[in-house]
mmCIF file of C-alpha atoms and ligand atoms in Angstrom:
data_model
loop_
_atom_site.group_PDB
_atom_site.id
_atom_site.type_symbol
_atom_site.label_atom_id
_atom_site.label_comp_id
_atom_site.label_asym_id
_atom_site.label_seq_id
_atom_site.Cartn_x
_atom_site.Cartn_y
_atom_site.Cartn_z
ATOM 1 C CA UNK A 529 -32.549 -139.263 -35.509
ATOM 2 C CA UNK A 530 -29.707 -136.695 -35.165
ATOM 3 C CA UNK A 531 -27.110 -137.445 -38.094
ATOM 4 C CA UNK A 532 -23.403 -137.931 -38.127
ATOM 5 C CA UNK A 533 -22.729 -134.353 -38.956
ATOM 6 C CA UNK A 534 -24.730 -133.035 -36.191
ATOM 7 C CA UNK A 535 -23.526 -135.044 -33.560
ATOM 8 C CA UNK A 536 -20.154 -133.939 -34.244
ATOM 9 C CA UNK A 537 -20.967 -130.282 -33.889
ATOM 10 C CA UNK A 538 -22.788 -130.998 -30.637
ATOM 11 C CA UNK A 539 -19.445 -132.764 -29.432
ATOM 12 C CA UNK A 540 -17.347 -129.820 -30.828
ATOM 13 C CA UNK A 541 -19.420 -127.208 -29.225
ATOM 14 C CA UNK A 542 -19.225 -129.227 -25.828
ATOM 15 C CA UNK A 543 -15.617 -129.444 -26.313
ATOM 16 C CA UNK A 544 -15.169 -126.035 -26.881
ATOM 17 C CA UNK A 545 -17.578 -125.188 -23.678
ATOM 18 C CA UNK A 546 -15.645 -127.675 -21.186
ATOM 19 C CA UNK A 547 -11.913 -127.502 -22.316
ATOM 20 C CA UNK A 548 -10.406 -125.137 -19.954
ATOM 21 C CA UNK A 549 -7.739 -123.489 -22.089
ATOM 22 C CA UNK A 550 -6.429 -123.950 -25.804
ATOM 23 C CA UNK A 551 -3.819 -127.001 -25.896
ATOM 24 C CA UNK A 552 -1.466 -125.039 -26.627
ATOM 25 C CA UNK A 553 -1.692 -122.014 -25.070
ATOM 26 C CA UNK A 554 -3.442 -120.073 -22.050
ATOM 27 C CA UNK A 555 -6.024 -118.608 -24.065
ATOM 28 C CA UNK A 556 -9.693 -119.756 -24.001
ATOM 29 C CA UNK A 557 -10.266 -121.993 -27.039
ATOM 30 C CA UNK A 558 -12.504 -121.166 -29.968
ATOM 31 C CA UNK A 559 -11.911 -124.015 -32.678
ATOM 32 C CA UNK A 560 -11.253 -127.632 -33.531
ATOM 33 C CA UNK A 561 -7.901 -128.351 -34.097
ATOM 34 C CA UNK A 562 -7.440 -132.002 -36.054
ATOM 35 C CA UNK A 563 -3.925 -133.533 -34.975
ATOM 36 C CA UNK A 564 -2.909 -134.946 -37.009
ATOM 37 C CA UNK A 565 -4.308 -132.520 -39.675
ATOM 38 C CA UNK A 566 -6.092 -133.315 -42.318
ATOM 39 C CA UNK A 567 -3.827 -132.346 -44.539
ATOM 40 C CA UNK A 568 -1.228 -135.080 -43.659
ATOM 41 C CA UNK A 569 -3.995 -137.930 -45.218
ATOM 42 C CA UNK A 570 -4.438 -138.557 -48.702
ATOM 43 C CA UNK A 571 -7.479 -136.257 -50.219
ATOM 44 C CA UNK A 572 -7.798 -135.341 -46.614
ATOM 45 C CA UNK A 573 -9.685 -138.752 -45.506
ATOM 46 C CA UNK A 574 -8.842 -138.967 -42.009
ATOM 47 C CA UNK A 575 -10.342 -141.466 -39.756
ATOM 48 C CA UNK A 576 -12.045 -139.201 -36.406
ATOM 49 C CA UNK A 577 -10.754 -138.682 -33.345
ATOM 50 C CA UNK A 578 -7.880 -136.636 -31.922
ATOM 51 C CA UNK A 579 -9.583 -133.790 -32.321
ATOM 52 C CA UNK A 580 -8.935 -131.074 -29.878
ATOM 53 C CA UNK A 581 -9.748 -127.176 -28.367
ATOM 54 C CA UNK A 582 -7.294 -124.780 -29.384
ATOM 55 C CA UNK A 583 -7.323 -120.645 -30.163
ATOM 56 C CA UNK A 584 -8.064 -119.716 -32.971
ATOM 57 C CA UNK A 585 -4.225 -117.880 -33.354
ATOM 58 C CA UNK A 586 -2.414 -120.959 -32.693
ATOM 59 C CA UNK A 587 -4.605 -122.983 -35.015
ATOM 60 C CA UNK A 588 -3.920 -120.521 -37.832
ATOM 61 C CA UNK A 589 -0.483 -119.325 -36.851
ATOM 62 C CA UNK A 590 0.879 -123.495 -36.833
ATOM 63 C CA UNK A 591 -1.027 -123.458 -40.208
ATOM 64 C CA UNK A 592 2.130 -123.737 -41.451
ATOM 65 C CA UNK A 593 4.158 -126.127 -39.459
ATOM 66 C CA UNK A 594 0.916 -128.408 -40.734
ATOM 67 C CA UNK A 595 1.401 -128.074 -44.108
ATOM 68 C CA UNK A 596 5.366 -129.203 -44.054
ATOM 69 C CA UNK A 597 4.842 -131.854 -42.204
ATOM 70 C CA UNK A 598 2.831 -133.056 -45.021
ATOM 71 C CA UNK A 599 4.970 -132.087 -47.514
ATOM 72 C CA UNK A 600 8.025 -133.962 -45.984
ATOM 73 C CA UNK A 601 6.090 -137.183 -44.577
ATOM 74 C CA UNK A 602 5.612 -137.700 -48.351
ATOM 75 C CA UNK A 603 8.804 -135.970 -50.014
ATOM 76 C CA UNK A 604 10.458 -139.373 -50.682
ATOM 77 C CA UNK A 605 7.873 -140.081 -53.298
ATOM 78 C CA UNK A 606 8.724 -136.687 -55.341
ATOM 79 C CA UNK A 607 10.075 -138.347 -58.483
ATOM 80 C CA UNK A 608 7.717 -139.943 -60.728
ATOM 81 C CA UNK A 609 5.030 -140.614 -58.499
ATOM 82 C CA UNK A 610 1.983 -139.003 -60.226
ATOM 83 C CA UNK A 611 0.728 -137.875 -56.413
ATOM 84 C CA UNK A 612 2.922 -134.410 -57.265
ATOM 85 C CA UNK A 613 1.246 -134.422 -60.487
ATOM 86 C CA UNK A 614 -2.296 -134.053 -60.136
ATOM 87 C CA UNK A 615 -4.978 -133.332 -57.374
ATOM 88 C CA UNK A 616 -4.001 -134.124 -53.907
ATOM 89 C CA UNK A 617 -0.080 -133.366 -54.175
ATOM 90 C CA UNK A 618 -0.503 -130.169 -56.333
ATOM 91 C CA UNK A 619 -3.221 -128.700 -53.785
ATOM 92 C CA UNK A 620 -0.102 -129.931 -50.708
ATOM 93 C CA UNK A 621 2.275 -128.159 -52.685
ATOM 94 C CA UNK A 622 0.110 -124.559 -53.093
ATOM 95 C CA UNK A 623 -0.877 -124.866 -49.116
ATOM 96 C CA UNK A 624 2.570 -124.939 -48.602
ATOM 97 C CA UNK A 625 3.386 -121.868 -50.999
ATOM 98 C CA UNK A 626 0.678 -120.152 -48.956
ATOM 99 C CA UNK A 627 0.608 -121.619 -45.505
ATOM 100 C CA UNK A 628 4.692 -121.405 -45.503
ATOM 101 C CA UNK A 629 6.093 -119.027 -47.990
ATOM 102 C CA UNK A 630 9.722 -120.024 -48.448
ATOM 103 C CA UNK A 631 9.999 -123.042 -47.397
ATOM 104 C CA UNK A 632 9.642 -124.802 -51.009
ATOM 105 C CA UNK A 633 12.850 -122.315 -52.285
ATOM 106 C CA UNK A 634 14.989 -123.375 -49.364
ATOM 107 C CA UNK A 635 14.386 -126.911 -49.808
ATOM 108 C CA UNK A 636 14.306 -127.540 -53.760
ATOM 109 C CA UNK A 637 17.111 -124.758 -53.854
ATOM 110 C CA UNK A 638 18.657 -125.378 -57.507
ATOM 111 C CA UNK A 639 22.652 -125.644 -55.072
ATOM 112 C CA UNK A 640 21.095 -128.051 -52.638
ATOM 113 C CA UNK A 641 18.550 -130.978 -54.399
ATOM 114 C CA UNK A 642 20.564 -133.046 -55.712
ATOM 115 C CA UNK A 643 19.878 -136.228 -57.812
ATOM 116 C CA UNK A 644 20.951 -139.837 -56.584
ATOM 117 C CA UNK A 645 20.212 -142.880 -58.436
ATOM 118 C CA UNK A 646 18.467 -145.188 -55.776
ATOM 119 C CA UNK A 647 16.731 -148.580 -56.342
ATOM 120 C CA UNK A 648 13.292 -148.331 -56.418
ATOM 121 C CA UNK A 649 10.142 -150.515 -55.949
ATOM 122 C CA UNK A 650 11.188 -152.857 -59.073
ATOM 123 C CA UNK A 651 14.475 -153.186 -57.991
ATOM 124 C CA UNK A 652 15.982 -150.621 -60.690
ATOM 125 C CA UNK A 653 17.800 -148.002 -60.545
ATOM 126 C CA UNK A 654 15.923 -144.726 -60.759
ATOM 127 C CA UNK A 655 16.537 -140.735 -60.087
ATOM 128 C CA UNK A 656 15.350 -139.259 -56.808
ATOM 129 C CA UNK A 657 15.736 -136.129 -55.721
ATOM 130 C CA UNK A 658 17.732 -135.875 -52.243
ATOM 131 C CA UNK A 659 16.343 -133.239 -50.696
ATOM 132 C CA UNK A 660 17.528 -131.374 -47.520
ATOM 133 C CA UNK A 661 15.903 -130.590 -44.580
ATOM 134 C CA UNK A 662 18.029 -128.708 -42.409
ATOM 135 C CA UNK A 663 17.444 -125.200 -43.707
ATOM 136 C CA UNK A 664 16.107 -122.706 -40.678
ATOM 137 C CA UNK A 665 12.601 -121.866 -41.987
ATOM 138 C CA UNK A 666 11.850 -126.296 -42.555
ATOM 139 C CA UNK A 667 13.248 -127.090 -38.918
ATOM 140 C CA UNK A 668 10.962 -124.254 -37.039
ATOM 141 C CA UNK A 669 7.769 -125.764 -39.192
ATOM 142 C CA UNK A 670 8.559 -129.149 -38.416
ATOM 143 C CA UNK A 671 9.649 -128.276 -34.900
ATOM 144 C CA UNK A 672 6.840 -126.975 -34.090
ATOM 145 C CA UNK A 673 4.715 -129.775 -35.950
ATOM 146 C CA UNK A 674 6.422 -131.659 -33.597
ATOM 147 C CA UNK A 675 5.519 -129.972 -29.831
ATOM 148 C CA UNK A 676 1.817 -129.828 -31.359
ATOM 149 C CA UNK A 677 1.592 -133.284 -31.985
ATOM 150 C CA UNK A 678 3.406 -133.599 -28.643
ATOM 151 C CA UNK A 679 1.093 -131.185 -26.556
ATOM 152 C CA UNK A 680 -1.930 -132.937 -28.563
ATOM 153 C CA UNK A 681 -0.835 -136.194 -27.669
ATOM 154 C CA UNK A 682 -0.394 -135.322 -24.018
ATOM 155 C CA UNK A 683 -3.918 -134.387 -24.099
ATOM 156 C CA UNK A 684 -5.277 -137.218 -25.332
ATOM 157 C CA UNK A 685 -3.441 -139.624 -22.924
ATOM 158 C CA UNK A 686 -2.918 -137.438 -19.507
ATOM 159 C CA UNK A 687 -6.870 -135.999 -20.250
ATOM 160 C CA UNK A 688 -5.842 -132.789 -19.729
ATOM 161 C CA UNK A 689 -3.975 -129.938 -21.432
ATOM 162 C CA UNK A 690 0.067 -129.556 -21.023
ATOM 163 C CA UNK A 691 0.873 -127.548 -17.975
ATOM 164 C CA UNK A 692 1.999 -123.908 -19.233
ATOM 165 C CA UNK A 693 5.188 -124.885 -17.074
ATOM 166 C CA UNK A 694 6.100 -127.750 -18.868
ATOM 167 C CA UNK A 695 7.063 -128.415 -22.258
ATOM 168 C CA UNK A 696 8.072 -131.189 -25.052
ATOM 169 C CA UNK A 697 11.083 -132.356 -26.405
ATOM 170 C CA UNK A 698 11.036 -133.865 -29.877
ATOM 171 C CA UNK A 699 13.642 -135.061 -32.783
ATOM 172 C CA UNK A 700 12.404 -135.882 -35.791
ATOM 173 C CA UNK A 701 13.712 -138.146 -38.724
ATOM 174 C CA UNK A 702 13.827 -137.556 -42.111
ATOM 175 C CA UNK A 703 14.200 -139.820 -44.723
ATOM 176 C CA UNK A 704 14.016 -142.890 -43.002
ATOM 177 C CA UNK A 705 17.147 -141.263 -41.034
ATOM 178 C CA UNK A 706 15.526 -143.490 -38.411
ATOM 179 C CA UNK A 707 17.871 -146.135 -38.202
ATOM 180 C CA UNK A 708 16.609 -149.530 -36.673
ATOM 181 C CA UNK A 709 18.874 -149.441 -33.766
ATOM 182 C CA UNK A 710 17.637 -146.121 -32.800
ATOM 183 C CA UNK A 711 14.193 -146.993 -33.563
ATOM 184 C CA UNK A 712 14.108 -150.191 -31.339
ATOM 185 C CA UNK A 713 15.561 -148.190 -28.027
ATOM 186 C CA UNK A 714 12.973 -146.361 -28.851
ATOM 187 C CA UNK A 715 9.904 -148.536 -28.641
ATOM 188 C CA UNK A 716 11.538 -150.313 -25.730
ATOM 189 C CA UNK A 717 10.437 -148.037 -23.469
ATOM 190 C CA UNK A 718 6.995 -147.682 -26.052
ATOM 191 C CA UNK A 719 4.751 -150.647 -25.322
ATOM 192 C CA UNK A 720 1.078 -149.343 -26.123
ATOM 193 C CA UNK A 721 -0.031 -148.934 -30.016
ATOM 194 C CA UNK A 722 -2.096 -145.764 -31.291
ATOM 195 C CA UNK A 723 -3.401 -145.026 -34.109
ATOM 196 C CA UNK A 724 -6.767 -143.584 -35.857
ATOM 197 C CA UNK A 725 -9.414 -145.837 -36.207
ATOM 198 C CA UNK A 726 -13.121 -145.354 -37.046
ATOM 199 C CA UNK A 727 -15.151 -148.404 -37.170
ATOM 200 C CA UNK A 728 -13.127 -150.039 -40.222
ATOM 201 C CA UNK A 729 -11.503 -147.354 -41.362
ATOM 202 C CA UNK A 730 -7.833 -146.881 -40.490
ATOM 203 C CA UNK A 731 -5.120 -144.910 -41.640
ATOM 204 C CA UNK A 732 -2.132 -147.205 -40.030
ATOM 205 C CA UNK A 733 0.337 -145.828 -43.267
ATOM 206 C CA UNK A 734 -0.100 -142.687 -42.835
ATOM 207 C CA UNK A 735 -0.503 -142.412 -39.035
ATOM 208 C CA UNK A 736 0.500 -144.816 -36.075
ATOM 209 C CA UNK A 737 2.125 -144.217 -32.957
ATOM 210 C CA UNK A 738 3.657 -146.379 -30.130
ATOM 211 C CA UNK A 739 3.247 -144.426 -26.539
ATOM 212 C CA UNK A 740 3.999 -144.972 -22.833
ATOM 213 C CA UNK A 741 2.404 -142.747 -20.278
ATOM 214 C CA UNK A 742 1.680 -142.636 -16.286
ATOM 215 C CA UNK A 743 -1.369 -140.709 -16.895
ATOM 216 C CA UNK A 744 -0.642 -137.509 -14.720
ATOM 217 C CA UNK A 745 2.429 -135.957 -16.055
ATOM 218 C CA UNK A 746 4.657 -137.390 -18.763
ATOM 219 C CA UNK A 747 4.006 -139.093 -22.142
ATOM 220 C CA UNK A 748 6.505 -140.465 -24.883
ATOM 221 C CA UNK A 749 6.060 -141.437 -28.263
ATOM 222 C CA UNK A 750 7.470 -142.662 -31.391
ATOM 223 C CA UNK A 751 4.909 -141.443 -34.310
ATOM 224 C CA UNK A 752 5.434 -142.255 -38.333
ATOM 225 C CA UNK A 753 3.203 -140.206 -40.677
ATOM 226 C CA UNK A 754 3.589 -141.410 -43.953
ATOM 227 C CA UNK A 755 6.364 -143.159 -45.144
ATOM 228 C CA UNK A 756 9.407 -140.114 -44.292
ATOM 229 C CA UNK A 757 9.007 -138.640 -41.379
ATOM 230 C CA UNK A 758 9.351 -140.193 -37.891
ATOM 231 C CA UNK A 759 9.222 -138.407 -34.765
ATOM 232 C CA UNK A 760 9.974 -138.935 -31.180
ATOM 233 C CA UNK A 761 8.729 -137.105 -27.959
ATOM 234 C CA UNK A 762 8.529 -136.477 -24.695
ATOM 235 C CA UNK A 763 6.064 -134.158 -23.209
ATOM 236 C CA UNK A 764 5.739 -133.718 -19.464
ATOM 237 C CA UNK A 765 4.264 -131.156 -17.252
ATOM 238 C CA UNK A 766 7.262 -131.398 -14.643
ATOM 239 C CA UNK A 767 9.947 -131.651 -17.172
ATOM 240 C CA UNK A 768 12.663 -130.544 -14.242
ATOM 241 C CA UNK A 769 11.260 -133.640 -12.473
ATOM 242 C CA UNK A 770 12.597 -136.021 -15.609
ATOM 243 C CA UNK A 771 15.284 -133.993 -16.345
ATOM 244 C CA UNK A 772 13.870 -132.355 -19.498
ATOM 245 C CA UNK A 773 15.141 -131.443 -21.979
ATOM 246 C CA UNK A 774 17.432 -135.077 -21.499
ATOM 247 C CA UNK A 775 20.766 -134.068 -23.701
ATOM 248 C CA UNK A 776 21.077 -137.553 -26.167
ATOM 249 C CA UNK A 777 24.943 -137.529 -27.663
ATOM 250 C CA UNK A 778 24.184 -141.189 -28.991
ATOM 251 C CA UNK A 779 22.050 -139.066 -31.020
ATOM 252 C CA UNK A 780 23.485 -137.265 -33.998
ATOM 253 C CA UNK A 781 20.505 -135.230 -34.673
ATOM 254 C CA UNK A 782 19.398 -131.829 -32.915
ATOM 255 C CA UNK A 783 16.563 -131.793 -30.364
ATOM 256 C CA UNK A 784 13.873 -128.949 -29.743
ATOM 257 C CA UNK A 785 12.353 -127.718 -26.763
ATOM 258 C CA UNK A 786 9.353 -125.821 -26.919
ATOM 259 C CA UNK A 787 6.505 -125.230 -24.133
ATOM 260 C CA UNK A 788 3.043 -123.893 -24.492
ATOM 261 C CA UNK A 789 2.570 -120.406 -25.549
ATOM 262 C CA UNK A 790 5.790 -120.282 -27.708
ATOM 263 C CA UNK A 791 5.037 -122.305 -30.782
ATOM 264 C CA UNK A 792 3.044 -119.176 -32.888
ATOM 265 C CA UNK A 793 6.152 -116.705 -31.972
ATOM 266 C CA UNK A 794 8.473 -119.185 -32.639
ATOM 267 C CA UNK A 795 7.722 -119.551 -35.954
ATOM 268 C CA UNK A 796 7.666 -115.822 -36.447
ATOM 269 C CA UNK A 797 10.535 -114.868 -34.917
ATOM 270 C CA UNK A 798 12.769 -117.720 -36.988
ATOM 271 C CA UNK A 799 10.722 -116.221 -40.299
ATOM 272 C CA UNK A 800 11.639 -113.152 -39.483
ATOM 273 C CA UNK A 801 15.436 -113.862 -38.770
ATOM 274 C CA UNK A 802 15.153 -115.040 -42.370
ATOM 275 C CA UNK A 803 13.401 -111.972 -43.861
ATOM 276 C CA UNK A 804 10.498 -113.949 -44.597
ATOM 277 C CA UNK A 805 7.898 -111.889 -42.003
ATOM 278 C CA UNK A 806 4.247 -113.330 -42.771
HETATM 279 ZN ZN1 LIG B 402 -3.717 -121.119 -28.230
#
């Protein structure tokens, strides 16, 4: 009888044999990328499936981008909520400080948290901490979060890898800056439900998606992960075709373009433009 453990390294190394390029760039691929990662799922329980062949620089170089995604799909539960105090949230919080140096001093910057007194669960007031996500270093991590789960996405639905030519255009929501009228134009055009499911384990809080796609060349979504951070995207291998990158002005958020084989420079080159070089 071949175990559970073997089987999936037999799948891998098929994967890894058959996949004709890296999802996210042209290179030949040499690892298993998880999207989402496993560090997005609390004490990294993750339900398999959407797992995918990708170089081993992107996989390491996004490392990053991984990590604060994680960090902000759970940042709304900072005060109070012993998560940041022990195991799971303290282990998030030192991937971060390694994965993405900086990024914890430009957020929780002493001039820009600031406390708001917000009802919680019980109905009382408590303190949370409002934090901001629109410093340069957090938007290239979670931009590029974004095209991965985009370009992973596109994978998974289209069956095959993102053309190099094409590209993804995401915005992303932060603290339930999702508001329900934007949400439901949304999922109007979103009828099919994803999510991660093996046999009866499911991680629908931390991970669900509705998608639309025509199976050759474009794919939408609207994905939450965890309770903050919603994202929306479009990735297409003819973007011209649709008009991509679409400009939204009924949006007051910015939007992000990215396209295989920029998302590792990308977040170097905005590091660096902050004199954070890794
Ligand atoms: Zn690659």
């Amino acid at each position: 009888m071949v175990g559970q453990a073997k089987r999936k390294k037999i799948s891998h190394r098929l994967m890894l044999e058959t996949e004709e390029r890296c999802i996210y760039c042209a290179a030949p691929p040499d690892t298993i990328e998880h999207m989402p990662p496993l560090v997005l799922f609390l004490k990294r329980q993750r339900p398999k499936g959407l797992e995918f062949a990708a170089c081993k620089e992107c996989n390491n170089g996004t490392k990053g981008a991984d990590a604060v995604a994680a960090l902000f799909s759970r940042v709304s539960h900072a005060d109070r909520d012993p998560y940041w105090e022990n195991g799971d949230g303290v282990t998030l919080r030192h991937t971060v400080d390694r994965d993405a140096p900086g990024v914890r001093d430009e957020v929780f910057d002493e001039g820009k948290a600031a406390t708001r007194w917000m009802k919680g669960d019980a109905g009382v007031l408590v303190p949370k901490t409002v934090v901001h996500a629109d410093g340069p270093l957090v938007k290239a991590y979670l931009d590029v979060f974004s095209a991965k789960l985009g370009m992973a996405l596109y994978r998974e639905h289209v069956g095959k890898p993102l053309a190099l030519e094409g590209g993804v255009q995401t915005i992303w929501y932060m603290n339930s800056g999702l508001s329900e009228k934007i949400a439901l134009a949304h999922l109007s055009i979103l009828p099919i439900d994803g999510s991660l499911k093996q046999g009866s384990f499911t991680a629908r809080d931390q991970f669900a998606y509705r998608y639309n796609c025509d199976e050759k060349s474009i794919f939408a979504a609207l994905v939450g992960l965890n309770s903050n951070f919603h994202i929306f995207l479009i990735a297409s291998s003819t973007p011209e075709k649709f008009m991509l990158p679409l400009s939204m002005p009924e949006i007051a958020t910015t939007t992000n373009f990215l396209r295989p084989s920029q998302l590792v420079e990308h977040l170097a080159s905005k590091a660096a433009a902050v004199g954070r070089l890794r």
